[in-house]
Amino acid sequence: MNCGGCSGAVERVLKKLEGVKSFEVSLDTQTADVTAEESLDYDTVLETIKKTGKTVESGKADGEDRSID
């Protein structure tokens, strides 16, 4: 994410994703921290963010590194 439009796109899809309790998208650190209900799995969140066209470079779930493939 290198512009406000990029971070805005990620915010918009997370806002619409059922099961997301809260999120914080930071343009400065180029990160998105998502808190979700147990029913929403990591892969769904990951694929939703990827659909915005943004490159995902790393991922974590419950404090553990996870695959982004």
Coordinates of C-alpha atoms in Angstrom, one line a residue:
M1 CA 0.0 0.0 0.0
N2 CA 1.6 3.2 -1.1
C3 CA -1.3 5.6 -1.1
G4 CA -4.5 6.5 0.7
G5 CA -6.5 4.9 -2.1
C6 CA -4.7 1.6 -1.5
S7 CA -5.3 1.6 2.2
G8 CA -8.9 2.7 1.6
A9 CA -9.5 -0.2 -0.7
V10 CA -8.3 -2.6 2.0
E11 CA -10.4 -0.9 4.6
R12 CA -13.5 -1.1 2.4
V13 CA -13.3 -4.8 1.9
L14 CA -12.6 -5.5 5.5
K15 CA -15.5 -3.4 6.6
K16 CA -17.8 -5.5 4.4
L17 CA -16.4 -8.9 5.4
E18 CA -18.7 -10.7 7.7
G19 CA -17.0 -11.9 10.9
V20 CA -14.5 -9.0 11.2
K21 CA -14.8 -7.5 14.6
S22 CA -12.2 -4.7 14.1
F23 CA -9.3 -3.8 11.9
E24 CA -6.6 -1.2 11.6
V25 CA -5.0 -0.4 8.3
S26 CA -1.8 1.6 8.4
L27 CA -0.3 3.3 5.4
D28 CA 2.8 4.2 7.4
T29 CA 3.7 0.6 8.2
Q30 CA 1.9 -1.0 5.3
T31 CA 0.0 -3.4 7.5
A32 CA -3.5 -4.5 8.2
D33 CA -4.3 -5.9 11.7
V34 CA -7.6 -7.7 11.8
T35 CA -9.5 -9.1 14.7
A36 CA -12.1 -11.6 13.7
E37 CA -14.7 -14.0 15.1
E38 CA -13.5 -17.6 15.3
S39 CA -15.9 -18.5 12.4
L40 CA -13.8 -16.3 10.0
D41 CA -10.7 -18.1 8.9
Y42 CA -7.3 -16.7 8.0
D43 CA -7.5 -17.8 4.4
T44 CA -10.8 -15.9 3.8
V45 CA -9.3 -12.7 5.2
L46 CA -6.1 -13.2 3.1
E47 CA -8.0 -13.8 -0.1
T48 CA -10.3 -10.8 0.5
I49 CA -7.3 -8.5 0.9
K50 CA -5.6 -10.0 -2.2
K51 CA -8.8 -9.3 -4.3
T52 CA -8.1 -5.6 -3.9
G53 CA -5.0 -6.1 -6.1
K54 CA -2.6 -5.4 -3.2
T55 CA 0.4 -7.6 -2.7
V56 CA 0.5 -9.5 0.6
E57 CA 4.1 -10.0 1.8
S58 CA 3.5 -11.8 5.1
G59 CA 0.8 -13.0 7.4
K60 CA 0.2 -14.0 11.0
A61 CA -2.7 -15.6 12.8
D62 CA -2.9 -15.9 16.6
G63 CA 0.6 -14.6 16.8
E64 CA 2.1 -17.3 14.5
D65 CA 3.5 -16.7 11.0
R66 CA 1.3 -18.1 8.3
S67 CA 1.5 -18.9 4.6
I68 CA 0.4 -16.2 2.1
D69 CA 0.2 -18.7 -0.8

